PDB file of N, CA and C in Angstrom:
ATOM      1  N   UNK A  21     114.611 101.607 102.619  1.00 46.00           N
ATOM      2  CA  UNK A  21     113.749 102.728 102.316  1.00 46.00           C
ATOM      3  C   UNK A  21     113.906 103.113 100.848  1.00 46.00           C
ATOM      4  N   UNK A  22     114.486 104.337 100.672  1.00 53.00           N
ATOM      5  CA  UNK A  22     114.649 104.812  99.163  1.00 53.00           C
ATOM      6  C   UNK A  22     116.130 104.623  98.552  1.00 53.00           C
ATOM      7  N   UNK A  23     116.678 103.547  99.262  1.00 58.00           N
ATOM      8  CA  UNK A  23     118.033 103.045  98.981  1.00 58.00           C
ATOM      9  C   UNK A  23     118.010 102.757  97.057  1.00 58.00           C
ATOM     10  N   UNK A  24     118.240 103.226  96.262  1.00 66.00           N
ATOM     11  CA  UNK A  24     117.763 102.626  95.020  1.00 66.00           C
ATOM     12  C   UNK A  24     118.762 102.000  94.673  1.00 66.00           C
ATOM     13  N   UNK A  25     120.533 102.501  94.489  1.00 69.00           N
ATOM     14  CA  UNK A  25     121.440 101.823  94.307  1.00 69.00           C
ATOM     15  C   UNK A  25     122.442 101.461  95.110  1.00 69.00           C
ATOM     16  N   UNK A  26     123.056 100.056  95.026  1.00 75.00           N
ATOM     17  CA  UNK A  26     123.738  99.741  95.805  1.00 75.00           C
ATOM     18  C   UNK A  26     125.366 101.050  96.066  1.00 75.00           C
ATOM     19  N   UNK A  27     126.103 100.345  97.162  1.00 79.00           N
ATOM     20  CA  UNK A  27     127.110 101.713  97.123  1.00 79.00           C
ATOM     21  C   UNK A  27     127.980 101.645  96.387  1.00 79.00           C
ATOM     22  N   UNK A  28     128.344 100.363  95.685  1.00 83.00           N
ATOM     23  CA  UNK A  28     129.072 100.226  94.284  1.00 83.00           C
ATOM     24  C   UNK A  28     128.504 100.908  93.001  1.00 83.00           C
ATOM     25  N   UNK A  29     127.062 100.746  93.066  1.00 82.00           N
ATOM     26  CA  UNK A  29     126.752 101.584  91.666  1.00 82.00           C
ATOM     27  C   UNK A  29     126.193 103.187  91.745  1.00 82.00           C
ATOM     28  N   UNK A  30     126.394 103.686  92.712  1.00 83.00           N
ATOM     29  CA  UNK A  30     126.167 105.309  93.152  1.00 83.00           C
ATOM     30  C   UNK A  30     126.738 105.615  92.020  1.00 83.00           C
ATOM     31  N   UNK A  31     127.891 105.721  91.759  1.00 87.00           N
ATOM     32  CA  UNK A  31     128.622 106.707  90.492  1.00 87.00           C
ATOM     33  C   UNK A  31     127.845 106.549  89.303  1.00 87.00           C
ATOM     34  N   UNK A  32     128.042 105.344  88.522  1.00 87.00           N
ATOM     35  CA  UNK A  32     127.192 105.029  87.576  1.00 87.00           C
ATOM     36  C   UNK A  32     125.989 105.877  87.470  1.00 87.00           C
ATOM     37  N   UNK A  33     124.998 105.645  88.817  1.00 83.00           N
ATOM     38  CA  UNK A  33     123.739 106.194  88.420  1.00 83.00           C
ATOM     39  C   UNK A  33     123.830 107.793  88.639  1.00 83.00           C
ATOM     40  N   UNK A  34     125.019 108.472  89.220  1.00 89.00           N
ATOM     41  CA  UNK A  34     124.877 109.603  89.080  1.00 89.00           C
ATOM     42  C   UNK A  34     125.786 110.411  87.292  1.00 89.00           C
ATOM     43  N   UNK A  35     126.441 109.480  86.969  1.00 92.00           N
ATOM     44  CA  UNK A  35     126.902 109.925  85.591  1.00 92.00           C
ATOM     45  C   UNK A  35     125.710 110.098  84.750  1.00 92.00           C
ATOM     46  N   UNK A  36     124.857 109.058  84.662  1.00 91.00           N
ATOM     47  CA  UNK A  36     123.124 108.745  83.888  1.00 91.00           C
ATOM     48  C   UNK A  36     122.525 109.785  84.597  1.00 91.00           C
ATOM     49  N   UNK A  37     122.379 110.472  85.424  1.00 90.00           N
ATOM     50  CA  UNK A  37     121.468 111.586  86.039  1.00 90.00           C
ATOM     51  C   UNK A  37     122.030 112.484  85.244  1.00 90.00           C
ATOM     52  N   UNK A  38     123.272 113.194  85.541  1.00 95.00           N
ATOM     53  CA  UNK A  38     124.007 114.268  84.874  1.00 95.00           C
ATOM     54  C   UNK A  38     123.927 114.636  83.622  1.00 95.00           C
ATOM     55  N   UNK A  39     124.310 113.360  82.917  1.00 96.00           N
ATOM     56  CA  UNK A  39     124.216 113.004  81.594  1.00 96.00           C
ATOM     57  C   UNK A  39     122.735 113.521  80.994  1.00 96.00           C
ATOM     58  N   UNK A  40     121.626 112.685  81.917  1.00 93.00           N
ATOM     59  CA  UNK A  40     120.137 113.228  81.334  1.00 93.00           C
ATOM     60  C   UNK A  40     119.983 114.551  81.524  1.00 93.00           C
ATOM     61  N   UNK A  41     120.367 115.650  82.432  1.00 95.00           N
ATOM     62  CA  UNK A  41     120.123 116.369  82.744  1.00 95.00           C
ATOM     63  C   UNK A  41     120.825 117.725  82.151  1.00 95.00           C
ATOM     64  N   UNK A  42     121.905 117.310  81.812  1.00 97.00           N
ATOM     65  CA  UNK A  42     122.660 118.036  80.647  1.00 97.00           C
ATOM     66  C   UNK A  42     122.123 117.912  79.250  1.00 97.00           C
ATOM     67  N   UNK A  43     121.580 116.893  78.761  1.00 95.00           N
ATOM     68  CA  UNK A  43     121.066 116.915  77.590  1.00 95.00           C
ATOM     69  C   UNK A  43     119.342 117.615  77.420  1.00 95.00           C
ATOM     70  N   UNK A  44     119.159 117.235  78.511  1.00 92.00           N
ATOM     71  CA  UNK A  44     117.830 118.226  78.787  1.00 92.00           C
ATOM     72  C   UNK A  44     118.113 120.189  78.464  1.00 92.00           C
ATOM     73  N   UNK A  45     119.052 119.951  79.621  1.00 96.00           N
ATOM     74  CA  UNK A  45     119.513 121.554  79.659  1.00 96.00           C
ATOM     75  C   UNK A  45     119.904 122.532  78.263  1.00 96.00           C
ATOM     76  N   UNK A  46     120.737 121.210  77.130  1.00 95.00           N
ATOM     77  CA  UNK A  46     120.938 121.528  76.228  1.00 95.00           C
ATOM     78  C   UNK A  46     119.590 121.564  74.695  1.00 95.00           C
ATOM     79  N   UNK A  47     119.168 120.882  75.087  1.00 95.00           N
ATOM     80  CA  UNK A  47     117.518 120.656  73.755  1.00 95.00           C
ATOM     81  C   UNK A  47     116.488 121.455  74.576  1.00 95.00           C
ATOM     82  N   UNK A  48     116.126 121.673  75.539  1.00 92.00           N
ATOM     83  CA  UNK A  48     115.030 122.410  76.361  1.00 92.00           C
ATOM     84  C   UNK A  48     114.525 124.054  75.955  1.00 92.00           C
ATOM     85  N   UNK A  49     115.726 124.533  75.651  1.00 94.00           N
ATOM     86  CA  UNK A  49     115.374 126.369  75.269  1.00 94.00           C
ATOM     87  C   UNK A  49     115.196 125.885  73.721  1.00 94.00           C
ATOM     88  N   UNK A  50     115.558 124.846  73.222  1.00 94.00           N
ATOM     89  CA  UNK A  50     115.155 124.688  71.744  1.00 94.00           C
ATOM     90  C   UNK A  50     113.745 124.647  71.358  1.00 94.00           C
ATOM     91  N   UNK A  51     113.103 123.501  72.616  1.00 92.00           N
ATOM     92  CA  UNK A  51     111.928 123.171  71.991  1.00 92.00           C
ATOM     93  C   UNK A  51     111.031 123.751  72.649  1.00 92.00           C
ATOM     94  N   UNK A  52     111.806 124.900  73.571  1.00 90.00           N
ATOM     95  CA  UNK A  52     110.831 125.595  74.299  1.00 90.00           C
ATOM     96  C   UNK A  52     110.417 127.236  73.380  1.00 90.00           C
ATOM     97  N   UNK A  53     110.998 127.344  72.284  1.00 93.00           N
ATOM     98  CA  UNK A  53     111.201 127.965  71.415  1.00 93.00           C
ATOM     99  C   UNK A  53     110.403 127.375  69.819  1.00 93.00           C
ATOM    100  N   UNK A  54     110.540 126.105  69.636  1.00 93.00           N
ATOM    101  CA  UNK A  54     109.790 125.909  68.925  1.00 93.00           C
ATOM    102  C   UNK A  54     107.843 125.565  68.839  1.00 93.00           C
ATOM    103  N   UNK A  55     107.730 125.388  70.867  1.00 91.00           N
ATOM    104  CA  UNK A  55     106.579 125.211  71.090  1.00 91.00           C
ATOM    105  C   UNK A  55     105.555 126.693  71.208  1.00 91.00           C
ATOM    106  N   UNK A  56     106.980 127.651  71.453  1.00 91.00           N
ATOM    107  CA  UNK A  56     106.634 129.526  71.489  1.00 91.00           C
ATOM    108  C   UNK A  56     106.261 129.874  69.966  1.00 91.00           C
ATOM    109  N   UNK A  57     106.800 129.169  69.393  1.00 93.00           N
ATOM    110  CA  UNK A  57     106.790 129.752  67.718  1.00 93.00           C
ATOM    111  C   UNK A  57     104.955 129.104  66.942  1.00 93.00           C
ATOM    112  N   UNK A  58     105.084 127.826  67.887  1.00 91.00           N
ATOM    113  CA  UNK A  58     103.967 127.410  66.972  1.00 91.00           C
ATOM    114  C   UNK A  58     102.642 127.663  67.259  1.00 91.00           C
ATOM    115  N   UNK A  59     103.031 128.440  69.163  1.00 91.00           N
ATOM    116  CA  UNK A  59     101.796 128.707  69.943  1.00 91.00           C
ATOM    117  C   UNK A  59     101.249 130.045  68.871  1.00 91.00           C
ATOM    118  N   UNK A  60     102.358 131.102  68.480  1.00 92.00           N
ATOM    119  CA  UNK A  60     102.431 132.071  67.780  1.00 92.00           C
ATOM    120  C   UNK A  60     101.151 132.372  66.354  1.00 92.00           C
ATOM    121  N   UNK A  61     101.773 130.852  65.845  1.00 92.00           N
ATOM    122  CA  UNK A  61     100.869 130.650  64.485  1.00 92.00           C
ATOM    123  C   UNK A  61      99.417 130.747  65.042  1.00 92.00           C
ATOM    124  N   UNK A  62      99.041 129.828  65.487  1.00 90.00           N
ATOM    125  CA  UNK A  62      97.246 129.807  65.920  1.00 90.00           C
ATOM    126  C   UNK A  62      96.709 130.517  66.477  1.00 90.00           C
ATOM    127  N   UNK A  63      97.090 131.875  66.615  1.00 92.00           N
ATOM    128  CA  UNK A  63      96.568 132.796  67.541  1.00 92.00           C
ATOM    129  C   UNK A  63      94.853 132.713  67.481  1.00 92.00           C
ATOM    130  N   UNK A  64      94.660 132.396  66.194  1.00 91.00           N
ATOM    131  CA  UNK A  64      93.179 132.389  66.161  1.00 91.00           C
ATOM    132  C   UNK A  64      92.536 131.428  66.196  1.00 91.00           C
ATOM    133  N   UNK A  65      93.345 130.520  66.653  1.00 89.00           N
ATOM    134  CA  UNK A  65      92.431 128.967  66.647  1.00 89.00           C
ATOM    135  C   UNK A  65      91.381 129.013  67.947  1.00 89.00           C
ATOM    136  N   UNK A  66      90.256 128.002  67.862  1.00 89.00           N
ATOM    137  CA  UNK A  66      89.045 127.844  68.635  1.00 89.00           C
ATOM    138  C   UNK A  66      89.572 126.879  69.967  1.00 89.00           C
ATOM    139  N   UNK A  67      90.529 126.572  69.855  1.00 90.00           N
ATOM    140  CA  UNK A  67      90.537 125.771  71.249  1.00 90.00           C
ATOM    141  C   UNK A  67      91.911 125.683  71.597  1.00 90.00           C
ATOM    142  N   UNK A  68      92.442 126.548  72.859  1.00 88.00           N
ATOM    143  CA  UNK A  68      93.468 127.017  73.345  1.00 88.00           C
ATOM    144  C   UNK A  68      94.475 127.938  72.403  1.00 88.00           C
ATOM    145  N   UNK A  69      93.899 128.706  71.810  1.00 91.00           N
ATOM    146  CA  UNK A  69      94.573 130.039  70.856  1.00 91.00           C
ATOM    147  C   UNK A  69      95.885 130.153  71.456  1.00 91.00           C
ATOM    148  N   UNK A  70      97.131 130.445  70.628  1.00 87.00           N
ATOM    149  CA  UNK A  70      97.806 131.101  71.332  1.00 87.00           C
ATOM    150  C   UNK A  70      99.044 130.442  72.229  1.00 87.00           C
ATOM    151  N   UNK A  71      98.793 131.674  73.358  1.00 86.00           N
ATOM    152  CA  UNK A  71     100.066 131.577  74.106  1.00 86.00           C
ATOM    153  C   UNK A  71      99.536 130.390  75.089  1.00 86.00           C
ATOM    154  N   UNK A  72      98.022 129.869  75.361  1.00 91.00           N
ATOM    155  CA  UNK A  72      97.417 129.080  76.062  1.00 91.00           C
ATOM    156  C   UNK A  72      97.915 127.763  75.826  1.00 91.00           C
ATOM    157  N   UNK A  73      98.179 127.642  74.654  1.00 91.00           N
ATOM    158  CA  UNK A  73      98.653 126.535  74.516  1.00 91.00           C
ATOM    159  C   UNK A  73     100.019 126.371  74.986  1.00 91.00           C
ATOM    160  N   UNK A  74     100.935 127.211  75.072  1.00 90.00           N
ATOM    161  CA  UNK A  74     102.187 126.723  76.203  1.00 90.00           C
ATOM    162  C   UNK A  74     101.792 126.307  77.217  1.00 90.00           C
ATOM    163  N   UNK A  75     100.915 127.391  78.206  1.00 92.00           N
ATOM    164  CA  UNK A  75     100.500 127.146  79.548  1.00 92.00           C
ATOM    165  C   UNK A  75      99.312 125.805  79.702  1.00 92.00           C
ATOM    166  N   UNK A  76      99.199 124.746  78.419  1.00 93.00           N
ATOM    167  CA  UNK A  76      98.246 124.136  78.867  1.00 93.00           C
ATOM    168  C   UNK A  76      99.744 122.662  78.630  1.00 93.00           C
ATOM    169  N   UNK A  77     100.419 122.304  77.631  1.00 92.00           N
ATOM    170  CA  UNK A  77     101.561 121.680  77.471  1.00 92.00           C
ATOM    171  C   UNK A  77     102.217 121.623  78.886  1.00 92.00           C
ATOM    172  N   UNK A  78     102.622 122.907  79.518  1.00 92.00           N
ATOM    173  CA  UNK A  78     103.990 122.892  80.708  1.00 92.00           C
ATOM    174  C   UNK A  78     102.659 122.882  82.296  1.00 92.00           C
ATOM    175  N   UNK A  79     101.376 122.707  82.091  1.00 96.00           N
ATOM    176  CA  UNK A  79     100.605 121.748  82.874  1.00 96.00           C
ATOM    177  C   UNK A  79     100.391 120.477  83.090  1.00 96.00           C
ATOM    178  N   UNK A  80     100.593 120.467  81.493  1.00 96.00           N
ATOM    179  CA  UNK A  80     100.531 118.578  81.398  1.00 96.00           C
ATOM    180  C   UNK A  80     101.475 117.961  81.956  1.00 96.00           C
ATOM    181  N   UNK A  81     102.718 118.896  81.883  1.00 93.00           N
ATOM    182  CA  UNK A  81     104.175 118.196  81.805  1.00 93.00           C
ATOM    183  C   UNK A  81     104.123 118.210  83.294  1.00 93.00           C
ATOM    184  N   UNK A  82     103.947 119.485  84.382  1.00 96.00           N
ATOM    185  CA  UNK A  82     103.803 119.323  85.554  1.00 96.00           C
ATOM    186  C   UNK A  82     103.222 118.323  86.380  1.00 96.00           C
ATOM    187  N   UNK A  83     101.629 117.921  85.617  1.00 96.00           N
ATOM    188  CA  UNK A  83     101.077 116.679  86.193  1.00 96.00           C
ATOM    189  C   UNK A  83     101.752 115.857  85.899  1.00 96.00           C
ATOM    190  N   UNK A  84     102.401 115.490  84.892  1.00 94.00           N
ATOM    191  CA  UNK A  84     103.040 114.174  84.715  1.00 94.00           C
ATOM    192  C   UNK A  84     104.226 113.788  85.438  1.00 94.00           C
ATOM    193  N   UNK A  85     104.992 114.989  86.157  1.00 92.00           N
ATOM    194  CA  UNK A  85     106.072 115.209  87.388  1.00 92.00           C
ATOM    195  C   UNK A  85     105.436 114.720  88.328  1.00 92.00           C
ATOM    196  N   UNK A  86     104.234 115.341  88.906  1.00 94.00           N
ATOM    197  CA  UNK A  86     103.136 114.654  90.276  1.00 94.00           C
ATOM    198  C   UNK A  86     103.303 113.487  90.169  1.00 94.00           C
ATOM    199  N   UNK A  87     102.512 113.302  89.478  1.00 92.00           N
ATOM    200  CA  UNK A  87     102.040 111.596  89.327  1.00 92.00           C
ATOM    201  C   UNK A  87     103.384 110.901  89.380  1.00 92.00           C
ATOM    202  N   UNK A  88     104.476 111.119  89.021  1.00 88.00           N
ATOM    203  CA  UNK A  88     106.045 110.144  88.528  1.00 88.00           C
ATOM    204  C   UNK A  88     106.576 110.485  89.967  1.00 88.00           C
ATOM    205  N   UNK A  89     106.220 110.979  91.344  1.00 88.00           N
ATOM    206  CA  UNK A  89     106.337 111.029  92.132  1.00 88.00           C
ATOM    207  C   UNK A  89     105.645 109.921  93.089  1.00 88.00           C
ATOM    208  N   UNK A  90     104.147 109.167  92.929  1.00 86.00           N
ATOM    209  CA  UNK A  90     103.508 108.244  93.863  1.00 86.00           C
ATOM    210  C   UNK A  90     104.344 106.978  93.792  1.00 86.00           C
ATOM    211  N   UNK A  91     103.895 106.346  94.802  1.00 81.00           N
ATOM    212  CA  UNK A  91     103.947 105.269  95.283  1.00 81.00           C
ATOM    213  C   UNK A  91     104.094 104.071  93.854  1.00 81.00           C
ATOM    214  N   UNK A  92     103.833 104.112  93.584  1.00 81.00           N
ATOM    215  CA  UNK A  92     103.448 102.480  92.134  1.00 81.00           C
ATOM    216  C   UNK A  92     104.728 103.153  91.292  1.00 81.00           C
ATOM    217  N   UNK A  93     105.191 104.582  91.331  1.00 76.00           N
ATOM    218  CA  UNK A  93     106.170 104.490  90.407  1.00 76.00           C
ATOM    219  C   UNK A  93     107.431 104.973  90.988  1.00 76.00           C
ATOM    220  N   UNK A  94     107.369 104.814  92.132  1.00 75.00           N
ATOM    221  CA  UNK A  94     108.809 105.029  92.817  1.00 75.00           C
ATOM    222  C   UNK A  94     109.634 103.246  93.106  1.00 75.00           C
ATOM    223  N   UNK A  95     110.863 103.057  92.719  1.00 71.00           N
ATOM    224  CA  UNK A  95     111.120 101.578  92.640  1.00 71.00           C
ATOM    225  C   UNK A  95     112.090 101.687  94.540  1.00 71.00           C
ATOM    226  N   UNK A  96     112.013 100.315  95.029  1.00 69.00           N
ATOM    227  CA  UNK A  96     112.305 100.500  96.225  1.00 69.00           C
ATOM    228  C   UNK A  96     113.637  99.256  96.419  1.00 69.00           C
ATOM    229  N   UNK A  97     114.673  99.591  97.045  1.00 67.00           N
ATOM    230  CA  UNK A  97     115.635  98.498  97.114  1.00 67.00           C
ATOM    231  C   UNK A  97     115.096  97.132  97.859  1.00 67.00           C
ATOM    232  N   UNK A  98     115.333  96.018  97.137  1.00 66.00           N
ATOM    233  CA  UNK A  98     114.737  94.821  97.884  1.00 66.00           C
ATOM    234  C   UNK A  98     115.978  93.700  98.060  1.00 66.00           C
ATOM    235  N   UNK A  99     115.100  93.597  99.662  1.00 62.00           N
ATOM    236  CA  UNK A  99     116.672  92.861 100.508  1.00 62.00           C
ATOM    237  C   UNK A  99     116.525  91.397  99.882  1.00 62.00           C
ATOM    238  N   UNK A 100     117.343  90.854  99.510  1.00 56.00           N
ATOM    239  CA  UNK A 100     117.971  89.340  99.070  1.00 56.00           C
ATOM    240  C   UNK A 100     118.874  88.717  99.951  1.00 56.00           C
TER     241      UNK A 100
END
């Protein structure tokens, strides 16, 4: 089924999870701060002014979570 790693390499792939997920945790309020700052500048721009432009970015990013969820991009253990 969704077996992805064998039971020898469980650790491994959970150090690489952690690892990504800590470095996320750590750059994330950064650039979530620099995407607040720049939404700031354009307040008057003609196409997504503003604070819209966060909420149209952390949509994109959401669809792109969906989609990295189907079928074609989930990898599946294959018996040998």
């Amino acid at each position: 089924m969704f077996n992805k790693q064998p039971q020898n390499q469980r650790g491994a792939a959970n150090g690489l999870s952690m690892t990504a997920m800590s470095l996320f945790k750590a750059f994330g309020p950064a650039g979530g701060g620099v995407l607040f700052s720049w939404s700031q500048t354009r307040m008057d721009a003609s196409f997504l002014p503003g604070t819209q432009m966060v909420f149209f970015i952390l949509n994109v990013v959401e669809v792109i979570g969906l989609l990295m969820t189907f079928k074609p991009f989930l990898t599946f253990r294959q018996n040998l």
